[in-house]
Short mmCIF file of C-alpha atoms in Angstrom, two decimals:
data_model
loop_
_atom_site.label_atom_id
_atom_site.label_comp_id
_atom_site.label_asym_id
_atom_site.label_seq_id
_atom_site.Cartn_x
_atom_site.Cartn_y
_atom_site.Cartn_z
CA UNK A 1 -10.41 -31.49 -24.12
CA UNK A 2 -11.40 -30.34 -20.80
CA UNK A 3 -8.25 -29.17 -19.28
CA UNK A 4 -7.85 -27.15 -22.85
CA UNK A 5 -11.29 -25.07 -22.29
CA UNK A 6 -10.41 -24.82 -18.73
CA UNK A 7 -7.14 -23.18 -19.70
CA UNK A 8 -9.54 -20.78 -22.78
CA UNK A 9 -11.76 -19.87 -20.10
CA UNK A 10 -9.25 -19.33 -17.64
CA UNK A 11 -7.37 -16.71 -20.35
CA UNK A 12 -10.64 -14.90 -20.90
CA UNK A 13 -11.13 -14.42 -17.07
CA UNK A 14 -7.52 -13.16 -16.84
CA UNK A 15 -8.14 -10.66 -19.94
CA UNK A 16 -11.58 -9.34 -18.28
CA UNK A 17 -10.06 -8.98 -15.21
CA UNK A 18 -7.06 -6.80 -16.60
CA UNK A 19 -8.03 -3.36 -15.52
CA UNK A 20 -8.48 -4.53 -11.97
CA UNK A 21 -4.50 -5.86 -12.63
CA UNK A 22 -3.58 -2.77 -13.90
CA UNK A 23 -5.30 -0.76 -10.75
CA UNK A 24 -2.98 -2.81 -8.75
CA UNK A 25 0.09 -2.54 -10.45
CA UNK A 26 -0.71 1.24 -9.99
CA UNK A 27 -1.49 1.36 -6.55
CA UNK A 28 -5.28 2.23 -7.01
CA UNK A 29 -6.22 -1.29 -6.13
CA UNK A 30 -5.16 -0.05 -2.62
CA UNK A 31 -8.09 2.20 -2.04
CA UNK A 32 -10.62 -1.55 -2.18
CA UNK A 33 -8.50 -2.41 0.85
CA UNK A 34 -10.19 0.26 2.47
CA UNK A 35 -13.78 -1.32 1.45
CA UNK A 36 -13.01 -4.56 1.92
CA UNK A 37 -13.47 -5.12 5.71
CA UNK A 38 -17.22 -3.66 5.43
CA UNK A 39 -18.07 -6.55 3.13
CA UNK A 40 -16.49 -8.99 4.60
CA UNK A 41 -17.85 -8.23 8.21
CA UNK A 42 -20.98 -8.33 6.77
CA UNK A 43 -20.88 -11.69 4.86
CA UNK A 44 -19.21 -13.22 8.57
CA UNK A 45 -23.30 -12.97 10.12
CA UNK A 46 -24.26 -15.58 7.14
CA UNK A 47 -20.73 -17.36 6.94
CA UNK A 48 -21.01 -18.23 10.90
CA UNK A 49 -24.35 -19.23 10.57
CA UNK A 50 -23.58 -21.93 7.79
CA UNK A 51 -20.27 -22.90 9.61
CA UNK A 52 -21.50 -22.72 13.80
CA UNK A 53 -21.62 -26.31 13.86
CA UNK A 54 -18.10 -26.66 12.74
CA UNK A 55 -16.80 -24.10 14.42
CA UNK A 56 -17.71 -25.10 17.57
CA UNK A 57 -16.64 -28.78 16.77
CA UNK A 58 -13.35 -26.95 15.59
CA UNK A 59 -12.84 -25.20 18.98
CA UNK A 60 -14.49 -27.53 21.64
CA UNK A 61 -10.94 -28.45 22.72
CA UNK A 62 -9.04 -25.16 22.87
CA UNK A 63 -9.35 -24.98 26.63
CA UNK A 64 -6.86 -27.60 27.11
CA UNK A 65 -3.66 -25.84 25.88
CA UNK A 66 -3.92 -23.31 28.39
CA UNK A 67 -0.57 -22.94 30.57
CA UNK A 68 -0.71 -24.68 33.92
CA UNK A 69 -2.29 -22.79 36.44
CA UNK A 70 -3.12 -19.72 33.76
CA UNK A 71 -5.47 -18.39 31.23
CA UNK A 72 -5.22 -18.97 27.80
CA UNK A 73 -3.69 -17.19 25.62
CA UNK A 74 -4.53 -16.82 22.38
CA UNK A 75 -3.10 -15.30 19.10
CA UNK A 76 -5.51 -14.87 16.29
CA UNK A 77 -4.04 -14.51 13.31
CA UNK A 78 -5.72 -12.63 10.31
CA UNK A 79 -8.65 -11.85 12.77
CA UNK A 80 -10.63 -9.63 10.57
CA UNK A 81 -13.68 -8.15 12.46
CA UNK A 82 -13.45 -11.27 14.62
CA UNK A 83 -15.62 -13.81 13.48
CA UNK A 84 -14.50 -16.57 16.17
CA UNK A 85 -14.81 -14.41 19.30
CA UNK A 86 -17.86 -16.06 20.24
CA UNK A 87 -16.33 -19.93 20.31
CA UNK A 88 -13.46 -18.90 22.09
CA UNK A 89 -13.81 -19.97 26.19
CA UNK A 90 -14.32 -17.79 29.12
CA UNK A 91 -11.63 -15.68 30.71
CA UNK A 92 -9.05 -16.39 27.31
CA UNK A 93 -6.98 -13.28 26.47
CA UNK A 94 -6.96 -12.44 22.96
CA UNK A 95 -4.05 -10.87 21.26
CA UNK A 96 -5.71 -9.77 17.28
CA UNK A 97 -3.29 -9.62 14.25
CA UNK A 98 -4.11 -8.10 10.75
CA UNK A 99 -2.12 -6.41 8.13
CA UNK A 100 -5.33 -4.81 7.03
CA UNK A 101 -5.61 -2.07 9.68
CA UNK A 102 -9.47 -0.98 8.64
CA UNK A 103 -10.36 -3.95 9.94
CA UNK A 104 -10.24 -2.50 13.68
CA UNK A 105 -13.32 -0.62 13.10
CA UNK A 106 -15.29 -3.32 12.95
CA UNK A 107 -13.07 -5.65 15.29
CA UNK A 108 -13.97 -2.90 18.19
CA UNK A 109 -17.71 -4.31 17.62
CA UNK A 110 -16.90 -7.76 17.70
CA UNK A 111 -14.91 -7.37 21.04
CA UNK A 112 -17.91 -5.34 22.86
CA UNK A 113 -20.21 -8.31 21.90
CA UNK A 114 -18.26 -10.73 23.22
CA UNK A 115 -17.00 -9.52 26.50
CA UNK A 116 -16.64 -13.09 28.09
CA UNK A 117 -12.88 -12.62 26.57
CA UNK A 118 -10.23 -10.38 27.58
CA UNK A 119 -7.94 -8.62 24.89
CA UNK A 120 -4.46 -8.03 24.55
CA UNK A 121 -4.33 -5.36 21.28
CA UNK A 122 -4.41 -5.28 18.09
CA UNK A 123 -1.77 -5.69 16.01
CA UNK A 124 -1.10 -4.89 11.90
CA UNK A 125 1.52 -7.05 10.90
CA UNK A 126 0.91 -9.64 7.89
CA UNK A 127 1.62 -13.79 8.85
CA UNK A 128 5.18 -13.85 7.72
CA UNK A 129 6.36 -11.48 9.89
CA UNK A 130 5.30 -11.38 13.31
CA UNK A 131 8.49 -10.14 14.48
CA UNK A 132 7.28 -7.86 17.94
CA UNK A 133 5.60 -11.48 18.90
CA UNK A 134 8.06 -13.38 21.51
CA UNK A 135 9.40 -16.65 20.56
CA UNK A 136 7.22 -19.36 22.69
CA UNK A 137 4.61 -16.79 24.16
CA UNK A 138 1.26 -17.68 23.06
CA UNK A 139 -0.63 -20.98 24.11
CA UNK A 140 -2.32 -21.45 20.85
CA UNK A 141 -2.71 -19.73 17.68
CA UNK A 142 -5.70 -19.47 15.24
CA UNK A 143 -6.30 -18.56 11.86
CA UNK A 144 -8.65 -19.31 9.69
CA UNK A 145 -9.44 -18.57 6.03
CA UNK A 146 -6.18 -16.55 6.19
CA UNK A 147 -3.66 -19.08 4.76
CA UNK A 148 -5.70 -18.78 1.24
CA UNK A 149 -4.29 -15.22 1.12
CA UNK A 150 -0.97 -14.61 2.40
CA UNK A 151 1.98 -14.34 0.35
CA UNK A 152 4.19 -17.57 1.57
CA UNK A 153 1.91 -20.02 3.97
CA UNK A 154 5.36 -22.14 4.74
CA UNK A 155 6.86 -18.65 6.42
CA UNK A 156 4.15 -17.95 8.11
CA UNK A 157 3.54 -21.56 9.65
CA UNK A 158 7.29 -21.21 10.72
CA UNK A 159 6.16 -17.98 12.62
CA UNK A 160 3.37 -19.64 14.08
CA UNK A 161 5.86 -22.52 15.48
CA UNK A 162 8.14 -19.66 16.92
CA UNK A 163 5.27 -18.18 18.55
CA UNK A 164 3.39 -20.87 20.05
CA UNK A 165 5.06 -22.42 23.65
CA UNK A 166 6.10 -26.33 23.54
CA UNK A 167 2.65 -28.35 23.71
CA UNK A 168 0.87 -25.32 22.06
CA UNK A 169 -1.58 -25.63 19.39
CA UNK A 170 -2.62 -24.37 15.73
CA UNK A 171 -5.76 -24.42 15.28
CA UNK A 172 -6.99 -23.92 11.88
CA UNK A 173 -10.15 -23.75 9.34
CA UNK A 174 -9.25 -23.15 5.16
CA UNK A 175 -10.72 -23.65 2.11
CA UNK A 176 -8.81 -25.53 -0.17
CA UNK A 177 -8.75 -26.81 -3.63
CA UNK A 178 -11.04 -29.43 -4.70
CA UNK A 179 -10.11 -32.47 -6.19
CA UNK A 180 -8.42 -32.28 -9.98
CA UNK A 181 -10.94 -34.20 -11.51
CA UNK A 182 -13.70 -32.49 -9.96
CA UNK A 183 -16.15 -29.32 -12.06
CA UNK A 184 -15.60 -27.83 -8.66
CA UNK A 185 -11.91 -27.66 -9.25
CA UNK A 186 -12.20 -26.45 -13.15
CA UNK A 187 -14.26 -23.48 -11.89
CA UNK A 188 -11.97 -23.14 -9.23
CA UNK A 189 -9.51 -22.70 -12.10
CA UNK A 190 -11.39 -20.76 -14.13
CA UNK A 191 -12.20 -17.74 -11.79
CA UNK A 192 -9.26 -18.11 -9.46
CA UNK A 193 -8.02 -14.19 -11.37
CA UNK A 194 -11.15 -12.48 -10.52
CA UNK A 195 -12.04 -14.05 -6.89
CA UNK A 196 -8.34 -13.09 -6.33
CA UNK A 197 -9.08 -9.13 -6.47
CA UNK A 198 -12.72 -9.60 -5.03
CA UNK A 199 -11.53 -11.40 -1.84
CA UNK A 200 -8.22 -9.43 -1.46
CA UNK A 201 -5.39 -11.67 -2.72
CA UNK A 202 -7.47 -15.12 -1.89
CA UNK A 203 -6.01 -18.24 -4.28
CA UNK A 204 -9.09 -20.97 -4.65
CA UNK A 205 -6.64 -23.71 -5.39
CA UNK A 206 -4.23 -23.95 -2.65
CA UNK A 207 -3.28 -27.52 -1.55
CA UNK A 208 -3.09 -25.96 1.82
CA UNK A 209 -3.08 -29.19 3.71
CA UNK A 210 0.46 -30.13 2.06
CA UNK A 211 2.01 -26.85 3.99
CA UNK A 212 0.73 -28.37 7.19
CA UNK A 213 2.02 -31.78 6.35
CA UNK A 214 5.84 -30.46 6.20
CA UNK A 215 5.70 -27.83 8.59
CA UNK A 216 7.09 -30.50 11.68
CA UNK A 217 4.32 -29.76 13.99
CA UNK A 218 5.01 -32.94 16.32
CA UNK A 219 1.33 -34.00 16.02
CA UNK A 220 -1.31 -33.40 13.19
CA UNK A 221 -4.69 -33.76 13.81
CA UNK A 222 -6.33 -32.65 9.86
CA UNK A 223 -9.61 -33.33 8.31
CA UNK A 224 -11.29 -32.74 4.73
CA UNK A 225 -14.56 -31.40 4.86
CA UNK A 226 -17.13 -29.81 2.67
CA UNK A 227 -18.56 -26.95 4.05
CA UNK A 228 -22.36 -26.53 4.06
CA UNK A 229 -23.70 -24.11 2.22
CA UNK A 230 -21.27 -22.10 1.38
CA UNK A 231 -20.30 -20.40 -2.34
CA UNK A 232 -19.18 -23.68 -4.40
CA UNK A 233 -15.93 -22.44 -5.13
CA UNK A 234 -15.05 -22.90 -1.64
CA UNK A 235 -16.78 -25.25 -0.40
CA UNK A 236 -13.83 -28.00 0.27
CA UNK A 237 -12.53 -26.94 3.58
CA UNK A 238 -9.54 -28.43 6.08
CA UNK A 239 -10.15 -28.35 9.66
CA UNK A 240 -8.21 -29.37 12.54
CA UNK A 241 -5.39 -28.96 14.78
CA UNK A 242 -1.58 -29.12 14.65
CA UNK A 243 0.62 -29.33 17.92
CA UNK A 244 3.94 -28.17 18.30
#
């Protein structure tokens, strides 16, 4: 009975969302792109308030991967207007990727506030395809809530192995799907088509921590967390590290 009015209410969110379908499949969807970075660099100030704690317990380690004798470098990966400037350490060098280019506006803010940090540029290319990135180059790479969105999360985690040097690290923060018998997970369900267009391709119900599991990192270090505060719908977050 439940899993049948998940599926009706799921249908009824897919038919009300239709138009916004439609203004993708045309190409007018394109012009929200444009907005989108203004929202979402304005929900980061109440996002990193909620999530300080575990960012910084996310990061407290980061230092360590830096190449003997060297500063670390660091790739961020999907860095928006670069919410995790501020837990990165002193003297790292940042090298920014995005394939939403209006994001640099407001990643230009983020890198005068936070001018402990040297940066490397900015670059729009999407996860998958990092292809002007040398192979073994960075020390670590970060994304988080990026893997929700991108097209193929085991292609990109390949990239990210390419990219990092032997001994580097992924560090990484998601939310993920909630557990199947859970009302969090038959919301999840239920607006997964609208919170898709809002958030700019984002999928609520990922099983992101499976990707991570097969992608042969040589160490794994994953937790399951629930976020506090946050919007329900993502509230179950991974955290952790992998290590190539």
């Amino acid at each position: 009975m439940r899993s049948c009015l998940m599926t009706l209410c799921r249908l009824l969110c897919q038919v009300l969302t239709f138009p916004l379908h439609l203004m993708e499949v045309t190409g007018l969807y394109g012009r929200y792109k444009c907005l989108f970075p203004y929202f979402a660099y304005n929900i980061t100030f109440s996002y990193n308030d909620k999530m300080h704690e575990v960012k910084r317990d996310l990061f407290r380690n980061v230092g360590k991967f830096a190449s003997s004798g060297g500063a670390l470098h660091l790739l961020e990966l999907g860095c928006g207007s670069g919410a995790n400037f501020s837990f990165y350490p002193y003297g790292c060098t940042v090298t920014c990727t995005d394939p939403n280019p209006h994001f640099e506006k407001y990643l230009r803010i983020n890198m005068g506030a936070n001018d402990h940090l040297t940066y490397d540029r900015f670059m729009v290319v999407s996860g998958e395809d990092m292809k002007d990135i040398k192979d073994e180059s960075v020390d670590v790479v970060v994304c988080t809530s990026v893997l929700c969105s991108v097209s193929d999360v085991a292609q990109v985690l390949q990239e990210v192995r390419r990219i990092l040097k032997a001994g580097g690290a992924f560090y990484f923060l998601e939310h993920v799907v909630s557990d199947t018998s859970s009302w969090i997970y038959f919301f999840q369900c239920v607006f997964e088509p609208l919170w898709y267009y809002l958030a700019d391709g984002c999928m609520i119900t990922r099983a992101t921590w499976k990707y991570l599991e097969a992608a042969s990192f040589s160490e794994l270090h994953l937790k399951h967390i629930e976020a506090p505060e946050v919007t329900v719908l993502i509230r179950p977050h991974i955290m952790g590290y992998a290590i190539k």
